[in-house]
Amino acid sequence: MNEQEFGFETQAIRNQLERTQYLEHSVPLYLTSSFVFEDAEDMRASFAEEKDRNIYSRYSNPNTNEFIHKVCAMEGAEAGFAFASGMAAVYSTMAALLKSGDHIVSSSSVFGATHSLFINYFPKWNIETSYFDINKPETIEGLITPNTKILFAESPTNPAVDIIDLELLGAIAKKHNLILIIDNCFATPYLQQPIKWGAHLVVHSATKLMDGQGRVLGGITVGDAELIHKIYLFSRLTGPALSPFNAWVLSKSLETLAIRLDRHCENALKVAEFLESHPQVNKVKYPFLKSHPQYEIAQKQMKLGGNIVAFEIKGGLEAGRAFLDRIKLCSLSPNLGDTRTIVTHPASTTHSKLSVEERLAVSITDGLVRVSVGLETVKDVIADLEQALAP
Ligand SMILES: *Cc1c(COP(=O)(O)O)cnc(C)c1O
């Protein structure tokens, strides 16, 4: 397919594998651990990477190739590698590119497991991370040292839904010759394409909105072909590859990404507007609400506001817990980006091990509630939130 000519949805739907001799319409599942060779020369050339072909499913597989190919087209990336989970993507990407003594500059608000990796594990290999405050991007350059190799950020952030200016990060990375890596999980390539703004690599937890139906785990890194080749060599050796079955599911999920996201975002904006008008709510954060501190930046770099709404419930920790207890329709679950609306209260759950100061450093106040708005009839979601908010 000519990837320049076709639109986003067409890429997601039609960019599939060649048909087999059975002329199937929907791509089949290739549950095979390995592939066969014609002869000794074929085998030699394949292992020498002289041929672009499948050898062993730890390296590649038709289903994972299809998934990678689609995401590359959607993100405007040259190449990619697919992983068993979002964290396998984050870890393998960093581990393949870093060496002892290297330094990372990262946004302070990153996914909890990524944060733990940076502060609890990478220092064991003499890789240190400095964090910048998302609301003070002017401090980023001051953190860069001669050893800094990677600039890492998420936007929108989890769970506070802050927005970082990707164009600014792209300019800083270029000026200081850093590898800019963006975790684009909350936006998906439908809403935001970081490569356009100068990112070298984009990582995703495909578990979230890419699957969007809470079925499989998956992850992917796409971007610059040379960097991806390093990540590929590390990953084919260490074995974090996505399973063919999950890749098959995810390739089909991508076919409905655009239409799902349109509705997710439409519903989320309605939920955000409802919450903003509610007397029990102090503050609502949604990128496409005019009240969002980085509204202008969100408008510049995102097509729509995403499906995550954060709000501050009056009454702090206890009010947050009581709110969760009164929820009837929505789910209490650590996942997000599902057809089902999910509510979480980070201070009493996912981030309860942190001190109040540590929580505040990552923008988590005691009353912060995160809603991952789903695809139910939106009036039913709003009615559930309304009855749970009533004191
Ligand atoms: C969930 C998530 C991850 C990790 O993905 P898994 O598939 O759960 O391993 C990474 N980054 C962000 C922003 C996430 O929301």
Coordinates of C-alpha atoms and ligand atoms in Angstrom, one line a residue:
M1 CA 0.0 0.0 0.0
N2 CA 1.2 3.5 -0.7
E3 CA 1.3 4.8 2.8
Q4 CA 1.5 8.5 1.7
E5 CA -1.8 8.4 -0.1
F6 CA -4.2 6.6 2.2
G7 CA -5.9 8.1 5.3
F8 CA -5.4 7.0 8.9
E9 CA -8.5 4.7 9.0
T10 CA -7.7 3.1 5.7
Q11 CA -4.1 2.4 6.9
A12 CA -5.5 0.8 10.1
I13 CA -7.9 -1.4 8.1
R14 CA -6.3 -2.2 4.8
N15 CA -2.7 -2.4 5.7
Q16 CA -2.8 -6.1 6.3
L17 CA -0.8 -9.2 5.4
E18 CA -0.9 -10.7 1.9
R19 CA -3.6 -13.3 1.5
T20 CA -2.6 -17.0 1.6
Q21 CA -3.7 -19.5 -1.0
Y22 CA -7.1 -19.8 0.8
L23 CA -8.0 -16.1 -0.1
E24 CA -9.2 -15.4 3.4
H25 CA -10.7 -11.9 3.9
S26 CA -9.7 -11.5 7.5
V27 CA -6.0 -12.2 8.4
P28 CA -5.4 -15.7 9.9
L29 CA -3.6 -16.5 13.1
Y30 CA 0.0 -17.9 12.6
L31 CA 0.5 -20.0 15.7
T32 CA 3.9 -21.3 14.8
S33 CA 7.1 -21.0 16.9
S34 CA 9.4 -21.3 13.9
F35 CA 9.7 -21.2 10.1
V36 CA 11.4 -23.5 7.6
F37 CA 14.3 -22.8 5.2
E38 CA 14.7 -23.9 1.6
D39 CA 18.4 -25.0 2.0
A40 CA 21.6 -24.2 3.8
E41 CA 22.2 -21.0 1.8
D42 CA 18.7 -19.8 2.6
M43 CA 19.3 -20.5 6.3
R44 CA 22.7 -18.8 6.3
A45 CA 21.4 -15.6 4.5
S46 CA 18.4 -15.4 6.8
F47 CA 20.5 -15.6 10.0
A48 CA 22.9 -13.1 8.5
E49 CA 19.9 -10.6 8.2
E50 CA 20.5 -10.6 4.4
K51 CA 16.9 -11.5 3.9
D52 CA 13.8 -9.9 5.4
R53 CA 11.9 -13.0 6.5
N54 CA 10.5 -14.8 9.5
I55 CA 12.9 -17.2 11.3
Y56 CA 11.6 -17.8 14.8
S57 CA 8.6 -16.1 16.6
R58 CA 10.9 -14.7 19.3
Y59 CA 12.4 -12.5 16.4
S60 CA 9.3 -12.0 14.3
N61 CA 6.0 -13.6 13.1
P62 CA 3.5 -12.6 10.4
N63 CA 0.9 -11.5 13.0
T64 CA 3.4 -9.3 15.0
N65 CA 4.7 -7.9 11.7
E66 CA 1.2 -6.9 10.7
F67 CA 0.6 -5.2 14.0
I68 CA 4.0 -3.4 13.8
H69 CA 3.4 -2.3 10.2
K70 CA 0.0 -0.8 11.0
V71 CA 1.3 1.1 14.1
C72 CA 4.2 2.4 12.0
A73 CA 1.9 3.7 9.4
M74 CA -0.4 5.3 12.0
E75 CA 2.5 7.0 13.9
G76 CA 4.5 7.9 10.8
A77 CA 7.4 5.7 11.9
E78 CA 10.1 3.9 9.9
A79 CA 10.2 0.7 11.9
G80 CA 9.1 -0.9 15.2
F81 CA 9.2 -3.9 17.5
A82 CA 6.2 -5.4 19.4
F83 CA 6.4 -6.5 23.0
A84 CA 4.4 -8.7 25.4
S85 CA 3.4 -5.6 27.5
G86 CA 3.8 -1.9 27.6
M87 CA 6.4 -2.3 30.4
A88 CA 8.4 -4.8 28.3
A89 CA 8.4 -2.1 25.6
V90 CA 9.6 0.6 28.0
Y91 CA 12.3 -1.6 29.7
S92 CA 13.7 -3.2 26.5
T93 CA 13.8 0.1 24.7
M94 CA 15.8 1.8 27.5
A95 CA 18.0 -1.3 28.2
A96 CA 18.9 -1.7 24.5
L97 CA 20.0 1.9 24.2
L98 CA 21.7 2.7 27.6
K99 CA 25.0 1.8 29.1
S100 CA 26.5 2.2 32.6
G101 CA 27.1 5.9 33.3
D102 CA 24.3 7.2 31.1
H103 CA 21.7 9.6 32.4
I104 CA 18.0 10.0 31.7
V105 CA 15.9 13.2 32.0
S106 CA 12.3 12.4 32.5
S107 CA 9.0 14.1 33.2
S108 CA 8.1 13.6 36.9
S109 CA 4.7 12.2 36.1
V110 CA 5.3 8.9 34.5
F111 CA 3.5 5.6 34.7
G112 CA 4.1 4.0 38.2
A113 CA 6.0 1.0 36.9
T114 CA 8.2 3.2 34.7
H115 CA 9.0 5.4 37.7
S116 CA 10.0 2.3 39.8
L117 CA 12.2 1.1 37.0
F118 CA 14.0 4.4 36.9
I119 CA 14.5 4.8 40.6
N120 CA 14.7 1.2 41.9
Y121 CA 16.5 -0.7 39.1
F122 CA 18.4 1.4 36.7
P123 CA 20.6 2.9 39.5
K124 CA 21.9 -0.8 40.0
W125 CA 23.4 -0.5 36.5
N126 CA 24.7 3.1 37.2
I127 CA 22.0 4.7 35.2
E128 CA 20.5 7.7 37.0
T129 CA 17.3 9.7 36.2
S130 CA 16.6 13.3 36.9
Y131 CA 13.0 14.5 36.9
F132 CA 11.6 17.8 35.6
D133 CA 8.4 19.3 36.8
I134 CA 5.8 19.2 34.0
N135 CA 4.6 22.7 34.9
K136 CA 8.1 24.1 34.7
P137 CA 9.4 23.1 31.3
E138 CA 11.9 25.9 31.5
T139 CA 13.9 23.8 34.0
I140 CA 14.5 20.9 31.6
E141 CA 17.7 22.1 30.1
G142 CA 19.3 22.8 33.5
L143 CA 19.0 19.0 34.2
I144 CA 20.9 17.9 31.1
T145 CA 24.5 16.8 31.7
P146 CA 27.2 15.6 29.3
N147 CA 26.1 12.0 30.2
T148 CA 22.4 12.6 29.4
K149 CA 21.3 10.2 26.6
I150 CA 17.5 10.0 26.8
L151 CA 14.8 12.6 27.3
F152 CA 11.6 10.7 28.3
A153 CA 8.0 11.9 28.8
E154 CA 4.4 11.0 28.7
S155 CA 1.6 13.4 27.6
P156 CA -1.2 13.4 28.7
T157 CA 0.2 12.2 32.0
N158 CA -1.2 9.5 34.3
P159 CA -3.2 10.1 36.4
A160 CA -3.2 13.9 36.6
V161 CA -3.8 14.5 32.8
D162 CA -1.1 17.2 32.5
I163 CA 0.1 18.1 29.0
I164 CA 3.7 18.6 27.9
D165 CA 4.6 20.6 24.9
L166 CA 6.1 18.0 22.5
E167 CA 7.4 20.6 20.1
L168 CA 9.5 22.1 22.9
L169 CA 10.8 18.6 23.9
G170 CA 11.7 18.0 20.3
A171 CA 13.6 21.2 20.1
I172 CA 15.5 20.5 23.4
A173 CA 16.3 16.9 22.2
K174 CA 17.7 18.2 18.9
K175 CA 19.8 21.0 20.5
H176 CA 21.4 18.6 23.1
N177 CA 21.6 15.6 20.8
L178 CA 19.3 13.4 23.0
I179 CA 17.1 10.5 22.1
L180 CA 13.5 11.7 22.7
I181 CA 11.2 8.9 23.7
I182 CA 7.5 9.6 24.2
D183 CA 5.0 7.2 25.9
N184 CA 2.0 7.9 23.7
C185 CA -0.3 5.5 25.5
F186 CA -3.0 8.0 26.7
A187 CA -3.3 9.7 23.3
T188 CA -2.8 6.8 20.7
P189 CA -1.5 7.8 17.2
Y190 CA -5.1 8.8 16.3
L191 CA -5.0 11.8 18.7
Q192 CA -1.2 12.6 18.7
Q193 CA 1.8 11.7 16.6
P194 CA 5.0 12.6 18.6
I195 CA 7.3 11.8 15.7
K196 CA 5.9 14.9 13.9
W197 CA 7.2 17.0 16.8
G198 CA 10.7 15.5 16.9
A199 CA 10.4 12.3 18.9
H200 CA 12.9 9.6 17.9
L201 CA 10.9 6.8 19.5
V202 CA 7.3 6.3 20.6
V203 CA 6.4 3.6 23.1
H204 CA 2.9 2.3 23.8
S205 CA 1.1 0.0 26.2
A206 CA -1.2 -1.6 23.6
T207 CA -3.1 -3.1 26.5
K208 CA -5.0 0.2 26.9
L209 CA -6.8 2.1 24.2
M210 CA -5.1 0.2 21.3
D211 CA -6.9 -3.0 22.3
G212 CA -9.5 -0.9 24.0
Q213 CA -11.5 -3.9 25.1
G214 CA -9.6 -5.1 28.1
R215 CA -8.6 -8.4 26.6
V216 CA -4.9 -8.7 25.9
L217 CA -1.6 -7.2 27.1
G218 CA 0.8 -5.8 24.5
G219 CA 3.3 -3.1 23.9
I220 CA 5.2 -1.6 21.0
T221 CA 8.1 0.8 20.2
V222 CA 8.2 2.5 16.8
G223 CA 10.4 5.2 15.3
D224 CA 13.9 5.7 13.9
A225 CA 15.0 2.6 12.0
E226 CA 18.6 2.6 13.3
L227 CA 17.4 2.8 16.9
I228 CA 14.8 0.2 16.3
H229 CA 17.4 -2.2 14.9
K230 CA 19.4 -1.9 18.2
I231 CA 16.2 -2.6 20.1
Y232 CA 15.4 -5.5 17.8
L233 CA 18.8 -7.1 18.3
F234 CA 18.5 -6.8 22.1
S235 CA 14.9 -8.1 22.1
R236 CA 15.4 -11.0 19.8
L237 CA 18.1 -12.2 22.3
T238 CA 16.2 -11.5 25.5
G239 CA 12.7 -12.6 24.5
P240 CA 10.1 -10.0 25.4
A241 CA 8.3 -10.4 22.1
L242 CA 4.5 -10.1 21.7
S243 CA 2.7 -13.4 21.2
P244 CA 1.2 -14.0 17.7
F245 CA -2.2 -14.4 19.3
N246 CA -2.1 -11.1 21.1
A247 CA -0.7 -9.5 17.9
W248 CA -3.6 -10.9 15.9
V249 CA -6.1 -9.5 18.4
L250 CA -4.4 -6.1 18.5
S251 CA -4.2 -5.8 14.7
K252 CA -8.0 -6.2 14.5
S253 CA -8.4 -3.8 17.4
L254 CA -6.5 -1.1 15.4
E255 CA -9.2 -1.3 12.7
T256 CA -11.7 0.3 15.0
L257 CA -9.3 2.6 16.9
A258 CA -10.4 5.9 15.2
I259 CA -14.1 5.3 15.5
R260 CA -13.7 4.1 19.2
L261 CA -11.6 7.1 20.1
D262 CA -14.1 9.6 18.5
R263 CA -16.8 8.3 20.9
H264 CA -14.4 7.9 23.9
C265 CA -13.4 11.6 23.5
E266 CA -17.0 12.8 22.9
N267 CA -18.2 11.0 26.1
A268 CA -15.2 12.2 28.1
L269 CA -15.8 15.8 27.2
K270 CA -19.4 15.4 28.4
V271 CA -18.3 13.8 31.6
A272 CA -15.7 16.6 32.2
E273 CA -18.4 19.3 31.6
F274 CA -20.8 17.6 34.0
L275 CA -18.1 17.3 36.7
E276 CA -17.0 20.9 36.2
S277 CA -20.6 22.1 37.0
H278 CA -20.9 19.8 40.1
P279 CA -20.8 21.4 43.6
Q280 CA -18.9 18.5 45.2
V281 CA -16.0 18.9 42.7
N282 CA -13.2 21.4 43.2
K283 CA -11.3 21.2 40.0
V284 CA -11.5 19.1 36.7
K285 CA -8.6 18.4 34.4
Y286 CA -9.4 17.5 30.9
P287 CA -7.1 18.6 28.0
F288 CA -10.0 20.0 25.9
L289 CA -11.7 22.0 28.7
K290 CA -10.7 25.7 28.4
S291 CA -9.9 25.6 32.2
H292 CA -7.0 23.1 31.6
P293 CA -3.7 24.9 32.3
Q294 CA -2.2 23.6 29.1
Y295 CA -5.3 23.9 27.0
E296 CA -3.5 25.8 24.2
I297 CA -0.8 23.1 23.9
A298 CA -3.4 20.3 23.9
Q299 CA -5.2 22.1 21.1
K300 CA -1.9 22.3 19.1
Q301 CA -0.8 18.7 19.5
M302 CA -3.9 16.7 20.0
K303 CA -6.8 16.0 17.7
L304 CA -9.3 15.4 20.6
G305 CA -8.9 15.4 24.4
G306 CA -8.6 11.7 25.0
N307 CA -10.7 9.5 27.3
I308 CA -9.2 10.3 30.7
V309 CA -10.7 12.9 33.0
A310 CA -9.2 13.8 36.4
F311 CA -11.0 15.7 39.1
E312 CA -10.6 16.8 42.7
I313 CA -13.4 15.7 45.0
K314 CA -14.2 18.0 47.9
G315 CA -13.3 16.3 51.2
G316 CA -9.9 14.7 50.3
L317 CA -9.0 11.1 51.1
E318 CA -12.1 10.0 52.9
A319 CA -14.4 11.6 50.3
G320 CA -12.5 9.8 47.5
R321 CA -12.9 6.4 49.2
A322 CA -16.6 7.0 49.9
F323 CA -17.1 8.0 46.3
L324 CA -15.6 4.7 45.1
D325 CA -17.8 2.8 47.5
R326 CA -21.0 4.4 46.1
I327 CA -20.1 3.7 42.4
K328 CA -22.5 1.1 40.9
L329 CA -22.2 1.0 37.1
C330 CA -18.6 2.0 36.5
S331 CA -15.8 -0.4 37.4
L332 CA -13.1 -0.1 40.1
S333 CA -10.1 -1.5 38.2
P334 CA -6.5 -0.6 37.7
N335 CA -6.9 -0.7 33.9
L336 CA -7.8 2.1 31.6
G337 CA -8.8 2.7 28.0
D338 CA -11.5 0.0 28.1
T339 CA -15.1 0.1 26.6
R340 CA -16.2 0.0 30.3
T341 CA -15.8 3.2 32.3
I342 CA -13.3 2.8 35.1
V343 CA -12.8 5.0 38.2
T344 CA -9.8 5.0 40.4
H345 CA -8.7 7.0 43.5
P346 CA -4.8 7.0 43.3
A347 CA -4.1 8.3 46.8
S348 CA -5.9 5.4 48.5
T349 CA -5.0 2.7 46.0
T350 CA -2.2 2.7 43.3
H351 CA -0.1 5.5 45.0
S352 CA -1.0 4.7 48.6
K353 CA 2.6 3.6 49.4
L354 CA 4.0 7.0 48.6
S355 CA 4.1 9.8 51.2
V356 CA 1.8 12.8 50.8
E357 CA 4.9 14.8 49.6
E358 CA 5.9 12.2 47.1
R359 CA 2.3 12.1 45.8
L360 CA 2.2 15.8 45.4
A361 CA 5.5 15.7 43.5
V362 CA 3.6 13.7 40.8
S363 CA 0.5 15.9 41.0
I364 CA -1.6 13.4 43.0
T365 CA -3.7 15.2 45.7
D366 CA -5.7 13.3 48.3
G367 CA -9.0 14.0 46.5
L368 CA -7.8 13.2 42.9
V369 CA -10.1 10.8 41.1
R370 CA -9.3 9.5 37.6
V371 CA -12.1 8.4 35.3
S372 CA -11.3 6.4 32.1
V373 CA -14.4 7.2 30.2
G374 CA -15.8 4.2 28.3
L375 CA -18.3 3.6 25.5
E376 CA -21.5 3.1 27.5
T377 CA -24.4 5.5 26.9
V378 CA -22.9 8.6 28.4
K379 CA -26.0 9.6 30.3
D380 CA -25.7 6.4 32.3
V381 CA -22.1 7.0 33.2
I382 CA -22.9 10.6 34.3
A383 CA -25.9 9.3 36.3
D384 CA -23.6 6.9 38.1
L385 CA -21.0 9.6 38.9
E386 CA -23.8 11.9 40.0
Q387 CA -25.3 9.5 42.5
A388 CA -21.8 8.6 43.8
L389 CA -20.9 12.3 44.3
A390 CA -24.1 13.1 46.2
P391 CA -23.1 13.4 49.9
Ligands
LIG1 C1 -0.3 0.8 31.4 C2 0.8 1.7 31.0 C3 2.1 1.2 30.8 C4 2.4 -0.2 31.0 O1 1.7 -1.0 30.1 P1 1.4 -2.6 30.4 O2 0.9 -3.1 29.1 O3 0.5 -2.6 31.6 O4 2.7 -3.2 30.8 C5 3.0 2.1 30.4 N1 2.8 3.5 30.2 C6 1.5 4.0 30.4 C7 1.3 5.4 30.3 C8 0.5 3.1 30.8 O5 -0.7 3.6 31.1

